[in-house]
PDB file of C-alpha atoms in Angstrom:
ATOM      1  CA  MET K   1       0.000   0.000   0.000  1.00 35.00           C
ATOM      2  CA  LYS K   2       2.888   2.352   0.818  1.00 38.00           C
ATOM      3  CA  LYS K   3       4.338   1.907  -2.675  1.00 39.00           C
ATOM      4  CA  LEU K   4       0.905   2.269  -4.240  1.00 38.00           C
ATOM      5  CA  PHE K   5       0.288   5.470  -2.314  1.00 39.00           C
ATOM      6  CA  SER K   6       3.473   6.888  -3.873  1.00 42.00           C
ATOM      7  CA  ILE K   7       1.689   6.909  -7.255  1.00 40.00           C
ATOM      8  CA  PHE K   8      -0.464   9.734  -6.043  1.00 44.00           C
ATOM      9  CA  LEU K   9       2.429  11.648  -4.559  1.00 43.00           C
ATOM     10  CA  ILE K  10       4.103  11.396  -7.955  1.00 42.00           C
ATOM     11  CA  ALA K  11       0.950  12.595  -9.671  1.00 43.00           C
ATOM     12  CA  LEU K  12       0.545  15.482  -7.266  1.00 44.00           C
ATOM     13  CA  PHE K  13       4.074  16.736  -7.679  1.00 42.00           C
ATOM     14  CA  ALA K  14       4.894  15.742 -11.230  1.00 42.00           C
ATOM     15  CA  PHE K  15       4.880  19.351 -12.388  1.00 42.00           C
ATOM     16  CA  ALA K  16       7.689  20.648 -10.245  1.00 39.00           C
ATOM     17  CA  GLY K  17      11.221  21.301 -11.373  1.00 37.00           C
ATOM     18  CA  ALA K  18      14.823  19.508 -10.321  1.00 39.00           C
ATOM     19  CA  GLN K  19      19.196  18.881  -8.924  1.00 41.00           C
ATOM     20  CA  GLU K  20      21.186  17.852  -5.887  1.00 48.00           C
ATOM     21  CA  SER K  21      24.657  19.284  -5.286  1.00 54.00           C
ATOM     22  CA  LYS K  22      24.459  22.445  -3.185  1.00 76.00           C
ATOM     23  CA  GLU K  23      25.653  25.581  -4.958  1.00 89.00           C
ATOM     24  CA  THR K  24      25.010  29.317  -4.902  1.00 94.00           C
ATOM     25  CA  ALA K  25      22.624  30.459  -7.614  1.00 95.00           C
ATOM     26  CA  ASN K  26      21.603  33.792  -9.070  1.00 97.00           C
ATOM     27  CA  ARG K  27      17.822  33.534  -9.357  1.00 97.00           C
ATOM     28  CA  PHE K  28      16.059  35.852 -11.811  1.00 98.00           C
ATOM     29  CA  PHE K  29      12.291  36.237 -11.592  1.00 98.00           C
ATOM     30  CA  TYR K  30      10.412  36.855 -14.842  1.00 98.00           C
ATOM     31  CA  GLU K  31       6.746  37.709 -15.104  1.00 98.00           C
ATOM     32  CA  LEU K  32       5.452  35.782 -18.096  1.00 98.00           C
ATOM     33  CA  THR K  33       2.286  37.141 -19.708  1.00 97.00           C
ATOM     34  CA  PHE K  34       0.821  34.721 -22.242  1.00 97.00           C
ATOM     35  CA  LYS K  35      -2.222  33.759 -24.264  1.00 95.00           C
ATOM     36  CA  PRO K  36      -3.275  30.240 -23.249  1.00 94.00           C
ATOM     37  CA  LYS K  37      -5.703  30.013 -26.175  1.00 90.00           C
ATOM     38  CA  LYS K  38      -4.933  31.090 -29.740  1.00 84.00           C
ATOM     39  CA  ASP K  39      -8.414  32.472 -30.391  1.00 81.00           C
ATOM     40  CA  SER K  40      -8.835  34.258 -27.073  1.00 77.00           C
ATOM     41  CA  ALA K  41      -7.922  37.769 -25.993  1.00 82.00           C
ATOM     42  CA  LYS K  42      -7.563  36.531 -22.409  1.00 88.00           C
ATOM     43  CA  LEU K  43      -4.081  36.829 -20.953  1.00 94.00           C
ATOM     44  CA  GLU K  44      -2.609  34.941 -18.012  1.00 95.00           C
ATOM     45  CA  LYS K  45       0.427  35.701 -15.876  1.00 96.00           C
ATOM     46  CA  VAL K  46       2.877  33.494 -14.015  1.00 97.00           C
ATOM     47  CA  ILE K  47       6.276  33.967 -12.412  1.00 97.00           C
ATOM     48  CA  MET K  48       9.056  31.944 -14.012  1.00 98.00           C
ATOM     49  CA  ALA K  49      12.501  31.441 -12.475  1.00 97.00           C
ATOM     50  CA  LEU K  50      15.866  31.386 -14.200  1.00 98.00           C
ATOM     51  CA  ASP K  51      18.480  29.982 -11.821  1.00 98.00           C
ATOM     52  CA  ILE K  52      22.061  30.540 -12.946  1.00 98.00           C
ATOM     53  CA  VAL K  53      24.898  28.556 -11.389  1.00 96.00           C
ATOM     54  CA  LYS K  54      28.506  28.072 -12.415  1.00 94.00           C
ATOM     55  CA  ASP K  55      28.062  25.614 -15.269  1.00 95.00           C
ATOM     56  CA  ARG K  56      24.411  25.939 -16.309  1.00 96.00           C
ATOM     57  CA  SER K  57      21.072  27.671 -15.947  1.00 98.00           C
ATOM     58  CA  VAL K  58      17.702  26.143 -15.059  1.00 97.00           C
ATOM     59  CA  TYR K  59      14.446  27.721 -16.241  1.00 98.00           C
ATOM     60  CA  ARG K  60      11.049  26.611 -14.883  1.00 96.00           C
ATOM     61  CA  ASP K  61       7.746  27.692 -13.386  1.00 95.00           C
ATOM     62  CA  PHE K  62       8.379  29.190  -9.939  1.00 95.00           C
ATOM     63  CA  THR K  63       4.988  28.091  -8.558  1.00 90.00           C
ATOM     64  CA  ALA K  64       6.116  24.720  -7.213  1.00 84.00           C
ATOM     65  CA  ILE K  65       9.423  26.083  -5.889  1.00 89.00           C
ATOM     66  CA  GLY K  66       7.674  28.943  -4.104  1.00 87.00           C
ATOM     67  CA  GLN K  67       5.385  26.676  -2.088  1.00 82.00           C
ATOM     68  CA  ASP K  68       7.821  23.809  -1.527  1.00 76.00           C
ATOM     69  CA  SER K  69       8.722  24.838   2.039  1.00 77.00           C
ATOM     70  CA  ILE K  70       5.025  25.016   3.012  1.00 76.00           C
ATOM     71  CA  LEU K  71       4.362  21.562   1.573  1.00 75.00           C
ATOM     72  CA  LYS K  72       7.436  20.256   3.407  1.00 73.00           C
ATOM     73  CA  VAL K  73       6.007  21.438   6.746  1.00 78.00           C
ATOM     74  CA  GLN K  74       2.593  19.941   5.969  1.00 75.00           C
ATOM     75  CA  PHE K  75       3.968  16.608   4.828  1.00 72.00           C
ATOM     76  CA  GLU K  76       6.294  16.265   7.811  1.00 74.00           C
ATOM     77  CA  ALA K  77       3.328  16.995  10.085  1.00 77.00           C
ATOM     78  CA  MET K  78       1.375  14.254   8.301  1.00 73.00           C
ATOM     79  CA  GLN K  79       4.252  11.817   8.741  1.00 72.00           C
ATOM     80  CA  LYS K  80       4.509  12.646  12.448  1.00 76.00           C
ATOM     81  CA  ALA K  81       0.766  12.203  12.973  1.00 73.00           C
ATOM     82  CA  GLY K  82       0.652   9.075  10.808  1.00 72.00           C
ATOM     83  CA  VAL K  83      -2.408  10.422   9.017  1.00 68.00           C
ATOM     84  CA  TYR K  84      -2.312  11.274   5.313  1.00 68.00           C
ATOM     85  CA  LYS K  85      -4.507  13.744   3.510  1.00 66.00           C
ATOM     86  CA  ASP K  86      -4.944  14.992  -0.038  1.00 65.00           C
ATOM     87  CA  LEU K  87      -2.290  17.687  -0.392  1.00 64.00           C
ATOM     88  CA  SER K  88      -3.639  18.740  -3.781  1.00 64.00           C
ATOM     89  CA  LYS K  89      -6.042  20.968  -1.846  1.00 65.00           C
ATOM     90  CA  SER K  90      -3.097  22.773  -0.253  1.00 66.00           C
ATOM     91  CA  PHE K  91      -1.132  23.944  -3.253  1.00 72.00           C
ATOM     92  CA  LYS K  92      -1.506  25.881  -6.476  1.00 78.00           C
ATOM     93  CA  MET K  93      -0.827  24.111  -9.749  1.00 80.00           C
ATOM     94  CA  PRO K  94       1.931  25.507 -11.978  1.00 86.00           C
ATOM     95  CA  LYS K  95       1.038  26.761 -15.442  1.00 92.00           C
ATOM     96  CA  PHE K  96       4.009  25.056 -17.116  1.00 94.00           C
ATOM     97  CA  SER K  97       5.573  21.660 -16.471  1.00 92.00           C
ATOM     98  CA  ALA K  98       8.721  21.845 -18.620  1.00 95.00           C
ATOM     99  CA  LYS K  99      12.196  22.543 -17.332  1.00 96.00           C
ATOM    100  CA  ILE K 100      14.906  23.927 -19.607  1.00 98.00           C
ATOM    101  CA  VAL K 101      18.579  23.538 -18.758  1.00 97.00           C
ATOM    102  CA  LYS K 102      21.287  25.398 -20.683  1.00 98.00           C
ATOM    103  CA  ILE K 103      24.775  23.970 -20.267  1.00 97.00           C
ATOM    104  CA  TYR K 104      27.570  26.565 -20.249  1.00 96.00           C
ATOM    105  CA  PRO K 105      29.616  27.694 -22.086  1.00 94.00           C
ATOM    106  CA  ASP K 106      28.163  26.301 -25.340  1.00 94.00           C
ATOM    107  CA  MET K 107      24.532  26.866 -24.293  1.00 95.00           C
ATOM    108  CA  ASN K 108      23.541  23.334 -25.237  1.00 97.00           C
ATOM    109  CA  ILE K 109      19.851  23.023 -24.349  1.00 98.00           C
ATOM    110  CA  GLN K 110      18.122  20.159 -22.574  1.00 97.00           C
ATOM    111  CA  TYR K 111      14.311  20.361 -22.635  1.00 98.00           C
ATOM    112  CA  ILE K 112      12.776  18.183 -19.905  1.00 96.00           C
ATOM    113  CA  GLU K 113       9.315  16.876 -19.006  1.00 95.00           C
ATOM    114  CA  ARG K 114       8.083  14.215 -16.611  1.00 90.00           C
ATOM    115  CA  ILE K 115       5.776  11.292 -17.309  1.00 90.00           C
ATOM    116  CA  ALA K 116       4.591   8.216 -15.428  1.00 83.00           C
ATOM    117  CA  SER K 117       6.252   4.854 -16.036  1.00 79.00           C
ATOM    118  CA  GLY K 118       4.239   2.304 -14.122  1.00 74.00           C
ATOM    119  CA  PHE K 119       4.390   3.213 -10.426  1.00 70.00           C
ATOM    120  CA  SER K 120       7.466   5.403 -10.924  1.00 76.00           C
ATOM    121  CA  PRO K 121       8.070   8.834 -12.419  1.00 82.00           C
ATOM    122  CA  MET K 122      10.208   9.020 -15.549  1.00 88.00           C
ATOM    123  CA  THR K 123      12.049  12.127 -16.695  1.00 92.00           C
ATOM    124  CA  ILE K 124      12.434  12.461 -20.455  1.00 96.00           C
ATOM    125  CA  GLY K 125      14.184  15.104 -22.510  1.00 97.00           C
ATOM    126  CA  TYR K 126      15.733  16.097 -25.794  1.00 97.00           C
ATOM    127  CA  ASN K 127      18.943  17.997 -26.508  1.00 97.00           C
ATOM    128  CA  GLU K 128      19.593  20.701 -29.045  1.00 96.00           C
ATOM    129  CA  THR K 129      22.076  23.430 -29.865  1.00 94.00           C
ATOM    130  CA  LEU K 130      20.073  26.501 -30.834  1.00 94.00           C
ATOM    131  CA  LYS K 131      21.896  29.304 -32.650  1.00 93.00           C
ATOM    132  CA  LEU K 132      19.736  32.402 -32.849  1.00 97.00           C
ATOM    133  CA  ASP K 133      20.621  35.062 -35.420  1.00 97.00           C
ATOM    134  CA  TRP K 134      20.354  38.245 -33.350  1.00 98.00           C
ATOM    135  CA  LYS K 135      20.215  41.693 -34.933  1.00 98.00           C
ATOM    136  CA  ILE K 136      21.379  44.217 -32.333  1.00 98.00           C
ATOM    137  CA  SER K 137      19.930  47.722 -32.654  1.00 98.00           C
ATOM    138  CA  ASN K 138      21.303  51.024 -31.353  1.00 97.00           C
ATOM    139  CA  GLU K 139      17.936  51.660 -29.676  1.00 98.00           C
ATOM    140  CA  LYS K 140      18.106  51.789 -25.877  1.00 98.00           C
ATOM    141  CA  ALA K 141      15.535  51.943 -23.085  1.00 98.00           C
ATOM    142  CA  LYS K 142      15.139  51.576 -19.347  1.00 97.00           C
ATOM    143  CA  ILE K 143      13.570  48.224 -18.459  1.00 97.00           C
ATOM    144  CA  GLY K 144      12.804  48.255 -14.762  1.00 95.00           C
ATOM    145  CA  THR K 145      15.998  49.495 -13.100  1.00 95.00           C
ATOM    146  CA  TYR K 146      18.284  48.372 -15.917  1.00 97.00           C
ATOM    147  CA  ASN K 147      19.652  50.172 -18.951  1.00 98.00           C
ATOM    148  CA  ALA K 148      18.848  47.905 -21.873  1.00 98.00           C
ATOM    149  CA  GLN K 149      19.466  47.630 -25.599  1.00 98.00           C
ATOM    150  CA  LYS K 150      17.166  46.258 -28.292  1.00 98.00           C
ATOM    151  CA  ALA K 151      17.775  43.128 -30.371  1.00 98.00           C
ATOM    152  CA  THR K 152      15.563  41.111 -32.722  1.00 98.00           C
ATOM    153  CA  THR K 153      15.543  37.555 -34.017  1.00 98.00           C
ATOM    154  CA  GLU K 154      13.300  34.888 -35.527  1.00 97.00           C
ATOM    155  CA  PHE K 155      12.405  31.800 -33.532  1.00 97.00           C
ATOM    156  CA  ALA K 156       9.705  29.129 -33.837  1.00 94.00           C
ATOM    157  CA  GLY K 157       8.179  30.832 -36.854  1.00 92.00           C
ATOM    158  CA  ASN K 158       7.787  34.180 -35.075  1.00 95.00           C
ATOM    159  CA  LYS K 159       9.664  37.478 -34.896  1.00 98.00           C
ATOM    160  CA  TRP K 160      10.922  38.330 -31.408  1.00 98.00           C
ATOM    161  CA  THR K 161      12.054  41.593 -29.864  1.00 98.00           C
ATOM    162  CA  ALA K 162      14.388  41.406 -26.885  1.00 98.00           C
ATOM    163  CA  TRP K 163      15.933  43.944 -24.552  1.00 98.00           C
ATOM    164  CA  PHE K 164      19.199  42.941 -22.895  1.00 98.00           C
ATOM    165  CA  SER K 165      21.320  44.628 -20.243  1.00 98.00           C
ATOM    166  CA  SER K 166      25.101  44.421 -20.055  1.00 97.00           C
ATOM    167  CA  GLU K 167      24.706  45.498 -16.402  1.00 97.00           C
ATOM    168  CA  LEU K 168      23.804  41.841 -15.792  1.00 97.00           C
ATOM    169  CA  PRO K 169      26.812  39.925 -17.201  1.00 95.00           C
ATOM    170  CA  PHE K 170      24.993  36.727 -18.184  1.00 97.00           C
ATOM    171  CA  GLN K 171      24.495  35.812 -21.856  1.00 97.00           C
ATOM    172  CA  ASP K 172      21.251  34.072 -20.974  1.00 98.00           C
ATOM    173  CA  GLY K 173      17.526  34.650 -20.747  1.00 98.00           C
ATOM    174  CA  PRO K 174      14.142  32.991 -20.176  1.00 98.00           C
ATOM    175  CA  TYR K 175      13.023  29.858 -21.999  1.00 98.00           C
ATOM    176  CA  LYS K 176      15.563  28.886 -24.719  1.00 98.00           C
ATOM    177  CA  PHE K 177      16.681  32.449 -25.428  1.00 98.00           C
ATOM    178  CA  SER K 178      20.371  33.338 -25.018  1.00 98.00           C
ATOM    179  CA  GLY K 179      23.373  34.635 -26.939  1.00 97.00           C
ATOM    180  CA  LEU K 180      23.250  38.393 -26.303  1.00 98.00           C
ATOM    181  CA  PRO K 181      26.019  40.364 -24.518  1.00 97.00           C
ATOM    182  CA  GLY K 182      24.002  40.657 -21.320  1.00 98.00           C
ATOM    183  CA  LEU K 183      20.977  39.131 -19.631  1.00 98.00           C
ATOM    184  CA  ILE K 184      17.667  39.392 -21.510  1.00 98.00           C
ATOM    185  CA  VAL K 185      15.427  41.542 -19.290  1.00 98.00           C
ATOM    186  CA  LYS K 186      12.437  41.588 -21.654  1.00 98.00           C
ATOM    187  CA  ILE K 187      11.424  39.561 -24.700  1.00 98.00           C
ATOM    188  CA  GLU K 188       8.169  39.068 -26.588  1.00 98.00           C
ATOM    189  CA  ASP K 189       6.959  37.769 -29.921  1.00 97.00           C
ATOM    190  CA  GLU K 190       5.393  39.993 -32.561  1.00 96.00           C
ATOM    191  CA  GLY K 191       1.865  38.814 -31.762  1.00 93.00           C
ATOM    192  CA  LYS K 192       2.408  39.210 -28.003  1.00 93.00           C
ATOM    193  CA  ASN K 193       1.462  35.597 -27.356  1.00 95.00           C
ATOM    194  CA  TYR K 194       4.368  35.332 -24.917  1.00 97.00           C
ATOM    195  CA  SER K 195       6.098  38.192 -23.125  1.00 98.00           C
ATOM    196  CA  TRP K 196       8.694  37.902 -20.354  1.00 98.00           C
ATOM    197  CA  VAL K 197       9.764  40.869 -18.207  1.00 98.00           C
ATOM    198  CA  LEU K 198      12.394  40.662 -15.474  1.00 98.00           C
ATOM    199  CA  GLN K 199      10.892  41.559 -12.091  1.00 98.00           C
ATOM    200  CA  GLY K 200      13.783  40.975  -9.701  1.00 96.00           C
ATOM    201  CA  ASN K 201      16.604  38.712  -8.635  1.00 96.00           C
ATOM    202  CA  LYS K 202      18.363  37.376  -5.567  1.00 96.00           C
ATOM    203  CA  LYS K 203      21.187  35.081  -4.488  1.00 96.00           C
ATOM    204  CA  ILE K 204      20.178  31.568  -3.421  1.00 94.00           C
ATOM    205  CA  PRO K 205      22.808  30.051  -1.074  1.00 93.00           C
ATOM    206  CA  ASN K 206      22.849  26.253  -0.775  1.00 89.00           C
ATOM    207  CA  TRP K 207      20.762  26.030  -3.937  1.00 92.00           C
ATOM    208  CA  GLU K 208      19.391  22.621  -4.860  1.00 87.00           C
ATOM    209  CA  GLU K 209      17.681  21.852  -8.134  1.00 87.00           C
ATOM    210  CA  LEU K 210      15.487  19.147  -6.660  1.00 82.00           C
ATOM    211  CA  THR K 211      12.662  20.326  -4.467  1.00 79.00           C
ATOM    212  CA  TYR K 212      11.806  18.591  -1.193  1.00 77.00           C
ATOM    213  CA  MET K 213       8.682  17.045  -2.682  1.00 72.00           C
ATOM    214  CA  GLU K 214      10.539  15.769  -5.735  1.00 77.00           C
ATOM    215  CA  LYS K 215      13.085  14.032  -3.535  1.00 76.00           C
ATOM    216  CA  LEU K 216      10.308  12.635  -1.364  1.00 72.00           C
ATOM    217  CA  SER K 217       8.613  11.262  -4.498  1.00 71.00           C
ATOM    218  CA  ASN K 218      11.867   9.531  -5.498  1.00 67.00           C
ATOM    219  CA  ILE K 219      12.373  11.842  -8.461  1.00 70.00           C
ATOM    220  CA  GLY K 220      16.027  12.197  -9.429  1.00 67.00           C
ATOM    221  CA  LEU K 221      18.103  14.059 -11.969  1.00 76.00           C
ATOM    222  CA  LYS K 222      18.535  11.207 -14.428  1.00 87.00           C
ATOM    223  CA  VAL K 223      17.026  12.126 -17.791  1.00 93.00           C
ATOM    224  CA  THR K 224      16.107   9.581 -20.450  1.00 95.00           C
ATOM    225  CA  GLU K 225      17.299  11.405 -23.546  1.00 96.00           C
ATOM    226  CA  MET K 226      15.746  10.848 -26.952  1.00 97.00           C
ATOM    227  CA  PRO K 227      15.502  12.618 -30.309  1.00 96.00           C
ATOM    228  CA  ARG K 228      12.995  15.449 -30.287  1.00 96.00           C
ATOM    229  CA  GLU K 229      10.549  13.678 -32.624  1.00 95.00           C
ATOM    230  CA  LYS K 230      10.413  10.680 -30.283  1.00 96.00           C
ATOM    231  CA  PHE K 231      10.212  12.932 -27.218  1.00 96.00           C
ATOM    232  CA  GLU K 232       7.160  14.722 -28.620  1.00 96.00           C
ATOM    233  CA  ARG K 233       5.445  11.429 -29.533  1.00 95.00           C
ATOM    234  CA  THR K 234       6.122  10.021 -26.052  1.00 95.00           C
ATOM    235  CA  PHE K 235       4.940  13.122 -24.216  1.00 95.00           C
ATOM    236  CA  ASN K 236       1.838  13.490 -26.403  1.00 94.00           C
ATOM    237  CA  ASP K 237       0.907   9.859 -25.660  1.00 93.00           C
ATOM    238  CA  PHE K 238       1.252  10.606 -21.942  1.00 93.00           C
ATOM    239  CA  LYS K 239      -0.969  13.690 -22.209  1.00 92.00           C
ATOM    240  CA  LYS K 240      -3.680  11.671 -23.966  1.00 91.00           C
ATOM    241  CA  ASP K 241      -3.650   8.894 -21.336  1.00 89.00           C
ATOM    242  CA  PRO K 242      -1.600   9.784 -18.233  1.00 87.00           C
ATOM    243  CA  PHE K 243      -2.206   6.442 -16.520  1.00 82.00           C
ATOM    244  CA  ALA K 244      -1.716   4.165 -19.533  1.00 85.00           C
ATOM    245  CA  SER K 245       1.372   2.557 -17.948  1.00 82.00           C
ATOM    246  CA  VAL K 246      -0.279   2.232 -14.523  1.00 79.00           C
ATOM    247  CA  ARG K 247      -3.697   0.880 -15.461  1.00 81.00           C
ATOM    248  CA  PRO K 248      -2.567  -2.635 -16.545  1.00 79.00           C
ATOM    249  CA  MET K 249      -0.899  -3.071 -13.148  1.00 80.00           C
ATOM    250  CA  MET K 250      -4.070  -2.296 -11.185  1.00 81.00           C
ATOM    251  CA  THR K 251      -6.463  -5.108 -10.261  1.00 79.00           C
ATOM    252  CA  GLN K 252     -10.116  -4.466  -9.468  1.00 82.00           C
ATOM    253  CA  GLU K 253      -9.384  -5.326  -5.846  1.00 82.00           C
ATOM    254  CA  MET K 254      -6.640  -2.705  -5.669  1.00 80.00           C
ATOM    255  CA  MET K 255      -8.859  -0.095  -7.324  1.00 80.00           C
ATOM    256  CA  SER K 256     -11.586  -0.638  -4.689  1.00 82.00           C
ATOM    257  CA  LYS K 257      -9.273  -0.151  -1.697  1.00 82.00           C
ATOM    258  CA  SER K 258      -9.540   3.034   0.334  1.00 76.00           C
ATOM    259  CA  ILE K 259      -6.547   5.311   0.961  1.00 67.00           C
ATOM    260  CA  PRO K 260      -5.824   6.105   4.624  1.00 65.00           C
ATOM    261  CA  GLY K 261      -6.660   9.726   5.420  1.00 62.00           C
ATOM    262  CA  MET K 262      -8.272  10.385   2.034  1.00 65.00           C
ATOM    263  CA  ASP K 263     -11.813  10.329   0.752  1.00 71.00           C
ATOM    264  CA  GLY K 264     -12.726   7.576  -1.686  1.00 77.00           C
ATOM    265  CA  THR K 265     -10.951   4.585  -3.175  1.00 80.00           C
ATOM    266  CA  ILE K 266      -7.734   4.272  -5.154  1.00 76.00           C
ATOM    267  CA  GLY K 267      -9.904   4.118  -8.290  1.00 77.00           C
ATOM    268  CA  ASP K 268     -11.586   7.375  -7.291  1.00 77.00           C
ATOM    269  CA  MET K 269      -8.219   9.012  -6.697  1.00 78.00           C
ATOM    270  CA  MET K 270      -6.907   7.837 -10.058  1.00 79.00           C
ATOM    271  CA  LYS K 271      -9.906   9.383 -11.814  1.00 81.00           C
ATOM    272  CA  LYS K 272      -9.334  12.623  -9.941  1.00 81.00           C
ATOM    273  CA  GLN K 273      -5.627  12.663 -10.799  1.00 79.00           C
ATOM    274  CA  GLU K 274      -6.310  11.845 -14.447  1.00 81.00           C
ATOM    275  CA  LYS K 275      -8.722  14.782 -14.658  1.00 84.00           C
ATOM    276  CA  MET K 276      -6.124  17.018 -13.012  1.00 82.00           C
ATOM    277  CA  TYR K 277      -3.535  16.038 -15.617  1.00 82.00           C
ATOM    278  CA  LYS K 278      -5.890  16.523 -18.556  1.00 83.00           C
ATOM    279  CA  ASP K 279      -7.188  19.866 -17.271  1.00 85.00           C
ATOM    280  CA  PHE K 280      -3.584  20.993 -16.872  1.00 86.00           C
ATOM    281  CA  PHE K 281      -2.556  20.019 -20.399  1.00 86.00           C
ATOM    282  CA  ASN K 282      -5.762  21.265 -22.030  1.00 85.00           C
ATOM    283  CA  ALA K 283      -5.477  24.688 -20.386  1.00 87.00           C
ATOM    284  CA  ASN K 284      -2.900  25.831 -22.940  1.00 89.00           C
ATOM    285  CA  ASP K 285      -3.319  25.123 -26.660  1.00 89.00           C
ATOM    286  CA  ASN K 286      -1.053  27.977 -27.757  1.00 93.00           C
ATOM    287  CA  PRO K 287       2.496  26.597 -27.399  1.00 94.00           C
ATOM    288  CA  ILE K 288       5.605  28.733 -27.862  1.00 96.00           C
ATOM    289  CA  GLU K 289       6.863  26.315 -30.513  1.00 95.00           C
ATOM    290  CA  PRO K 290       4.947  24.275 -33.096  1.00 90.00           C
ATOM    291  CA  PRO K 291       5.555  20.509 -33.400  1.00 87.00           C
ATOM    292  CA  PHE K 292       9.128  19.763 -34.400  1.00 80.00           C
ATOM    293  CA  GLU K 293       8.325  18.674 -37.943  1.00 70.00           C
ATOM    294  CA  LYS K 294       6.742  22.084 -38.569  1.00 66.00           C
ATOM    295  CA  LEU K 295       9.445  24.065 -36.816  1.00 59.00           C
ATOM    296  CA  LYS K 296      11.226  26.711 -38.845  1.00 44.00           C
ATOM    297  CA  VAL K 297      13.955  28.505 -36.914  1.00 45.00           C
ATOM    298  CA  GLY K 298      17.444  29.876 -37.610  1.00 45.00           C
ATOM    299  CA  LYS K 299      19.802  26.983 -37.176  1.00 48.00           C
ATOM    300  CA  ILE K 300      19.162  23.900 -35.085  1.00 47.00           C
ATOM    301  CA  GLU K 301      21.677  21.127 -34.690  1.00 44.00           C
ATOM    302  CA  LYS K 302      19.804  17.967 -33.809  1.00 44.00           C
ATOM    303  CA  VAL K 303      21.435  15.864 -31.098  1.00 45.00           C
ATOM    304  CA  GLY K 304      20.993  12.117 -31.003  1.00 43.00           C
ATOM    305  CA  LYS K 305      19.639   9.562 -33.458  1.00 42.00           C
ATOM    306  CA  GLU K 306      16.171   8.140 -33.829  1.00 45.00           C
ATOM    307  CA  ASN K 307      15.734   4.791 -32.110  1.00 44.00           C
TER     308      ASN K 307
END
């Protein structure tokens, strides 16, 4: 039962972000304003984090990181009391599940998502070297507290305008963007589907990429790498049926068992978790990038071979 219960911990925290050696990081907070639906004028906002350490940067939704310490206190209290409850009622779901790691100095990109593999989580990813053709303008502006300079490029079939500041000596930026002589403090596409603006930054001593809840759920840093085409097929299959790898392992007897401290049976919880996954993935049908086979962008060097 203990191992079975871990399925739901994995499902609850599968959208967090991830690493283990303690380092000092420069964390940059970006407010991302985006259109979740192509045909809607509605805009949503979320805070994204770009953590920069000596040999890499890690970009991800800050939502899970920001509430990790609260969940840690609640879970430890549950462990002490020996009574479990549905923690999904205690936290806010992130808007984005992907994590993007850029390896310095070449800025090789690793794009990472998490799926279920039976009763265990599985981290999958693809690698690429993205070379953006930036056109740097003489135009300058103040973005927040920073003096910034304008640059433009084409990426994912769209034209992008960026503002970078040499006052922040990092040739990096949110999402996959990098390669300018200073940190990108603002960037948006021509249609304003996605717009990032730097809101602040701070030093993070004893930084760890893995959150408490990820470690508790037995989620590590190992990434199963695959070509991008295969990655997209695998992740799309997971989005269509999140419990496809779990369902064959569940007997009717197991599905009818109750979970200590929670309302309903394991079957009820699986239905709830499946709905949570599907609602999460269906909330955004306006991705930054089109499917790989339709992607048209500067220069991409594909890493790895199709299996």
